[in-house]
CSV table of C-alpha atoms in Angstrom, one decimal:
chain,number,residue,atom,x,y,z
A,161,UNK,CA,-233.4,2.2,201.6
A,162,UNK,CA,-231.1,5.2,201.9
A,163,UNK,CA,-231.2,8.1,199.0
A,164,UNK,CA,-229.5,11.1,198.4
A,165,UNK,CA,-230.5,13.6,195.9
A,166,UNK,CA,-229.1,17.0,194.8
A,167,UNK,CA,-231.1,19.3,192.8
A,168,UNK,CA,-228.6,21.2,191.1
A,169,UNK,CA,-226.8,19.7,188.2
A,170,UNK,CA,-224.9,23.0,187.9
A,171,UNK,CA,-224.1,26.4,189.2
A,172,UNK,CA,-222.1,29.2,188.6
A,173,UNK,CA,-220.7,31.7,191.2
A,174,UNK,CA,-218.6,34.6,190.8
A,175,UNK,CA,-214.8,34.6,192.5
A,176,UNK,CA,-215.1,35.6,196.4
A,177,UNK,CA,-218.9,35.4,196.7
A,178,UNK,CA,-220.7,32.9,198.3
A,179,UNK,CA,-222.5,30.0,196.8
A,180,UNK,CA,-224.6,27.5,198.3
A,181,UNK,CA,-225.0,23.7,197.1
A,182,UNK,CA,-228.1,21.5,198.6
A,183,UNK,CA,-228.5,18.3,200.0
A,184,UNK,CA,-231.6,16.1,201.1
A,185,UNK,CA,-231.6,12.5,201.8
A,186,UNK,CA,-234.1,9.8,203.1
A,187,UNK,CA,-233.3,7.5,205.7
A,188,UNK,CA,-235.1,5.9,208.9
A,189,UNK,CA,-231.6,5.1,210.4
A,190,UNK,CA,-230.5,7.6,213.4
A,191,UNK,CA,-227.3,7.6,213.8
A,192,UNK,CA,-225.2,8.2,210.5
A,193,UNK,CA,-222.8,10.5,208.9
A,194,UNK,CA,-222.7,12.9,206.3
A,195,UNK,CA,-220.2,14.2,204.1
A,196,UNK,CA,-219.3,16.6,201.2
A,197,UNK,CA,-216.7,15.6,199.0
A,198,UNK,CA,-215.1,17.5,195.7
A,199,UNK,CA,-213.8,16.0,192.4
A,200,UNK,CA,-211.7,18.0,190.6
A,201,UNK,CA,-211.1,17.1,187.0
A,202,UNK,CA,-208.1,14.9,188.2
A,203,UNK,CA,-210.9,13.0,188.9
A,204,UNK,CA,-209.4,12.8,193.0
A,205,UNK,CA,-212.3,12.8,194.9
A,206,UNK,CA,-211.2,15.5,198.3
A,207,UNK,CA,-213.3,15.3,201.6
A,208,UNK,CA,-214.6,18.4,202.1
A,209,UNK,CA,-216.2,18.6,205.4
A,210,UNK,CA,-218.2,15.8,207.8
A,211,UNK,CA,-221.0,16.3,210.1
A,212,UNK,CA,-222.0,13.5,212.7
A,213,UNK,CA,-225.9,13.3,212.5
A,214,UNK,CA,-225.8,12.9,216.5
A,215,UNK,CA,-224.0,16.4,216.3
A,216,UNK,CA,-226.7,19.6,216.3
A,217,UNK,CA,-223.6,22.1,215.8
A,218,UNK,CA,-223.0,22.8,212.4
A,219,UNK,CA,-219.6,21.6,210.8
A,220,UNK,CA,-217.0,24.1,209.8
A,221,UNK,CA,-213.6,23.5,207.6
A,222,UNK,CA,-212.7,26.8,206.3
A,223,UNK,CA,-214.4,28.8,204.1
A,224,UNK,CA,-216.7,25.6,204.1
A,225,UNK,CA,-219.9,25.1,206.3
A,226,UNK,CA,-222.6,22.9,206.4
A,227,UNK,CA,-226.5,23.7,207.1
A,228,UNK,CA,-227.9,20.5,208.4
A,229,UNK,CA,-231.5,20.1,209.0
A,230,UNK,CA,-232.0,16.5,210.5
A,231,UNK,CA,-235.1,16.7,210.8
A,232,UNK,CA,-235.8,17.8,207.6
A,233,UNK,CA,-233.0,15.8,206.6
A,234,UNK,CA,-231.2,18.7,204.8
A,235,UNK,CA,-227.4,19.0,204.4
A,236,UNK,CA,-226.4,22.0,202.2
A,237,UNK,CA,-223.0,23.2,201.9
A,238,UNK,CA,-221.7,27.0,201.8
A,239,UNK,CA,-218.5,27.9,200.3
A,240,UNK,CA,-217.6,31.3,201.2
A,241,UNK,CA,-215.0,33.6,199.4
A,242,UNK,CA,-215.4,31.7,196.6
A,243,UNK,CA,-211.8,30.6,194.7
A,244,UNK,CA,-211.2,29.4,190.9
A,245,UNK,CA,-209.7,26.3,192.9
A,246,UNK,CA,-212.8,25.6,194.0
A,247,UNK,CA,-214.6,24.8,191.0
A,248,UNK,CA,-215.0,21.1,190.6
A,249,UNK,CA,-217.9,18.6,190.9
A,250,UNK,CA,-219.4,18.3,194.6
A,251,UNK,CA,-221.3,15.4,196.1
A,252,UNK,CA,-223.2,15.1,199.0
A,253,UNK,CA,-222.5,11.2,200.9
A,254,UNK,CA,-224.6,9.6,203.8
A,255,UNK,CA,-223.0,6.8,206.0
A,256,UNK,CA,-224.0,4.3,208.2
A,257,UNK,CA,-223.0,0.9,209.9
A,258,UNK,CA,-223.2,-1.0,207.1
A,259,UNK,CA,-219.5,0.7,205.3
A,260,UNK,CA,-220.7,2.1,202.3
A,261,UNK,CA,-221.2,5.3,201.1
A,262,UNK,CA,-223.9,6.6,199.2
A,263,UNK,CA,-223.9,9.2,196.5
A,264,UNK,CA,-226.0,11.8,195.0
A,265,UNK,CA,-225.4,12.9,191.6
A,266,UNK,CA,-223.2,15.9,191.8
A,267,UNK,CA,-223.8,19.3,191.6
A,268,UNK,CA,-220.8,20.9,189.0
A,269,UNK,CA,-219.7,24.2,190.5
A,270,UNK,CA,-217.9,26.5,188.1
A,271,UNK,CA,-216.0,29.4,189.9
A,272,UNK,CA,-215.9,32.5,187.3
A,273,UNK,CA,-213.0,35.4,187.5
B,230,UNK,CA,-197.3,9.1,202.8
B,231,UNK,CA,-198.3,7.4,199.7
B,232,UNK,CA,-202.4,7.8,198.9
B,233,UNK,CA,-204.5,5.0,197.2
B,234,UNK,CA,-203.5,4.3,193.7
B,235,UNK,CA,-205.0,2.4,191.0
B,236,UNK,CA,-203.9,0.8,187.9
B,237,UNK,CA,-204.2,1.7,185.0
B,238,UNK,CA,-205.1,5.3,184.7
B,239,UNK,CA,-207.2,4.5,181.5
B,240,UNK,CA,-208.2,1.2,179.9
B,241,UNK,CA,-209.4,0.8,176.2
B,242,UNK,CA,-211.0,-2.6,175.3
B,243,UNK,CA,-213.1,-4.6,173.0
B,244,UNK,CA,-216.5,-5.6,174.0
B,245,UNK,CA,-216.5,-9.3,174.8
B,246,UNK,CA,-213.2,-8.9,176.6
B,247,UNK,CA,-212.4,-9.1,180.1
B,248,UNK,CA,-210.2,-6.6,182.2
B,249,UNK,CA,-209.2,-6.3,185.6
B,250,UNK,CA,-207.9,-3.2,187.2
B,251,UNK,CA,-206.1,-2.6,190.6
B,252,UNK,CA,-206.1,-0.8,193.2
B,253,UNK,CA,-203.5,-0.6,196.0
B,254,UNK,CA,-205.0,1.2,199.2
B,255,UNK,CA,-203.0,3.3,202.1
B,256,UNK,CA,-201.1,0.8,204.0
B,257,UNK,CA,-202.3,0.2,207.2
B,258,UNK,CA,-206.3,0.4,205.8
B,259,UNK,CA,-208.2,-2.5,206.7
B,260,UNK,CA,-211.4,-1.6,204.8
B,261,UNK,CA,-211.4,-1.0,201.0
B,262,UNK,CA,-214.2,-0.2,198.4
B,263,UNK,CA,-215.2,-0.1,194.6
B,264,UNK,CA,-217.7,2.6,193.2
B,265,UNK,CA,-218.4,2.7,190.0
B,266,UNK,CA,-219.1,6.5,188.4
B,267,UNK,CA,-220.7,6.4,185.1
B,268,UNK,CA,-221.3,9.3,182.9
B,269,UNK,CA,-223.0,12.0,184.5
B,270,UNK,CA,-224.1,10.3,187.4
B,271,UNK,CA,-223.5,9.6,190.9
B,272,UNK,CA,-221.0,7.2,192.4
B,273,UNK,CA,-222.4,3.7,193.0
B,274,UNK,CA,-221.7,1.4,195.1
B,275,UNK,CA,-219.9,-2.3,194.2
B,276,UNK,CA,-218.1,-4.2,197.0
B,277,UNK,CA,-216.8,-3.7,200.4
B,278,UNK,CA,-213.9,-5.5,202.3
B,279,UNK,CA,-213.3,-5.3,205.8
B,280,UNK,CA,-210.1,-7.0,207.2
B,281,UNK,CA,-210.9,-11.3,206.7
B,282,UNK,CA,-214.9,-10.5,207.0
B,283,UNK,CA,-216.5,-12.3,203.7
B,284,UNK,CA,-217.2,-8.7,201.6
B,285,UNK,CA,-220.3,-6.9,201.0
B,286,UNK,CA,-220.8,-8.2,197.3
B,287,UNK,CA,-224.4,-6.4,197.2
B,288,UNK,CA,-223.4,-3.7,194.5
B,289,UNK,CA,-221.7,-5.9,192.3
B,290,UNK,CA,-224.2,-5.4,188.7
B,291,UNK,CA,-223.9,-8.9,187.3
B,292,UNK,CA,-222.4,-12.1,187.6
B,293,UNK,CA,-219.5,-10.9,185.5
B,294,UNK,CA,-218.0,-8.5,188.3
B,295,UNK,CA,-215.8,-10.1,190.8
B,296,UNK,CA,-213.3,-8.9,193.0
B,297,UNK,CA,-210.6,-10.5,195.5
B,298,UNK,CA,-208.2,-8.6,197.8
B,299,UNK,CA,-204.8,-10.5,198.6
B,300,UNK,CA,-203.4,-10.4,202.0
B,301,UNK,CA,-205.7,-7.6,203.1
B,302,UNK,CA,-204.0,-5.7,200.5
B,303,UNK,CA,-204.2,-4.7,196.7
B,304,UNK,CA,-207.5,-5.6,195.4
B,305,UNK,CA,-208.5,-6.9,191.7
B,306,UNK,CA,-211.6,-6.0,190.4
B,307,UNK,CA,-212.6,-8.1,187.1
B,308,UNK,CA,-215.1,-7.9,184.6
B,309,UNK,CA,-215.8,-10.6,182.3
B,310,UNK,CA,-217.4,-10.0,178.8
B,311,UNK,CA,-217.4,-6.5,179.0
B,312,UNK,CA,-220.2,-4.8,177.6
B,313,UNK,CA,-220.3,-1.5,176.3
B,314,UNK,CA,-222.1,-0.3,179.9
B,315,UNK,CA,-219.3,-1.1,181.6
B,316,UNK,CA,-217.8,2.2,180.4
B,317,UNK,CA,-217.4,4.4,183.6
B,318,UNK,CA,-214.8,5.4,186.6
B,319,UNK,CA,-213.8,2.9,188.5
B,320,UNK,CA,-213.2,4.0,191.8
B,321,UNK,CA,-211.3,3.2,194.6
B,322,UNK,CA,-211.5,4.0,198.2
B,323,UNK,CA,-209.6,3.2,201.8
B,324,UNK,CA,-210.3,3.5,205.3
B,325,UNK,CA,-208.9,2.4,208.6
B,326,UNK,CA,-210.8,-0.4,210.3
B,327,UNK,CA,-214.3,1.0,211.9
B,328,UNK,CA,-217.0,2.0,210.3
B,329,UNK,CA,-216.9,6.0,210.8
B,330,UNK,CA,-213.6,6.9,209.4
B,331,UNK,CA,-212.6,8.5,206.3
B,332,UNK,CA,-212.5,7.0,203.0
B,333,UNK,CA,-209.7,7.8,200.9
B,334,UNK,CA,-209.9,7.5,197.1
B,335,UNK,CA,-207.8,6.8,194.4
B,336,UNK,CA,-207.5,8.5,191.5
B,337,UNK,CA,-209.5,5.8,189.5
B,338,UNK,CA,-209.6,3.7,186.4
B,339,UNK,CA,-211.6,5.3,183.4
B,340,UNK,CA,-212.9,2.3,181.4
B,341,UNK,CA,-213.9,2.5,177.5
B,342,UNK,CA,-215.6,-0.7,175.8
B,343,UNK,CA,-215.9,-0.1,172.5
């Protein structure tokens, strides 16, 4: 079975430094996807940035990257320049054939002034 | 153009009751989900439709979850007997046909059971 699990519940990070939010997961499937997605309070959950697992370059959207580690099956994600916009509740998703997407619990991200 | 949207915003019931909530995805998506996010937690999965494939079902937590989707369109999903752990998010997400694309979500259903 596929798992994904963040270890950080919640961080903090001043405006305009950099924070960065980690990802593992555990799979025996090879080719899959992996995503970062943001909830807001509006509850709207926002793609953030995607990274194809047969891709070895690192995704980039913006001030947001990704560090995946396939074989350590890491995915963290940096958020440079840090904005009050960007505080919000981030998960980390895995993907594969079968549709669904799979969650890990959030990491809240509070972005302080 | 118009996002997913889901109806109602927020739903207050009586345990025992049953509710259904809707959710109209981007036109032009074949595939459509449910997730369920309970306090605190992670989103979990519920059902799956792709175009006239019978859906994924595998997430649904009980017998009294169900969910139909008319004309590969708006989708129902309905509890029966709600329970008081029933209370969560209801989520729900779009994607065009294939299984790497994007899933768009809706804004969601919060559900209380008193």
């Amino acid at each position: 079975a596929q798992t994904v699990t963040q270890s950080q519940p919640e961080m903090s990070v001043q405006e305009a430094e950099t924070v960065t939010l980690s990802c593992t997961y555990d799979t025996s499937e090879s080719n899959y996807y992996l995503f970062w997605y943001k909830q807001p309070p509006s509850r709207q959950m926002i793609l953030v940035i995607r990274q194809e697992a047969y891709k070895q370059q690192n995704a980039t959207e913006n001030r947001f990257s990704v560090n995946f580690q396939k074989a350590a099956k890491s995915f963290s994600l940096k958020i440079s320049d840090s904005q009050l916009g960007d505080t919000a509740m981030y998960f980390c998703a895995f993907f594969w054939n079968t549709g669904k997407l799979i969650f890990g619990q959030g990491t809240t991200l509070q972005v302080k002034p | 153009g118009a996002g997913v949207s889901q109806s109602p915003s927020n739903k207050v019931t009586e345990k025992g009751k049953d509710v259904e909530l809707r959710c109209d995805p981007i036109s032009g998506h074949t595939a459509l989900y449910w997730y369920r996010q309970s306090l605190g937690q992670g989103l979990e999965f519920l059902i799956y439709f792709q175009g006239n494939s019978a859906p994924d079902k595998s997430g649904l937590p009980s017998d009294r979850f169900s969910a139909e989707r008319t004309g590969g369109s708006v989708s129902t999903l309905t509890i029966q007997r709600t329970q008081q752990e029933d209370s969560a998010v209801y989520l729900c997400a779009s994607s065009l046909q294939g299984s790497y694309n994007e899933q768009f979500f809706g804004p969601g259903t919060r559900l209380t059971v008193l």
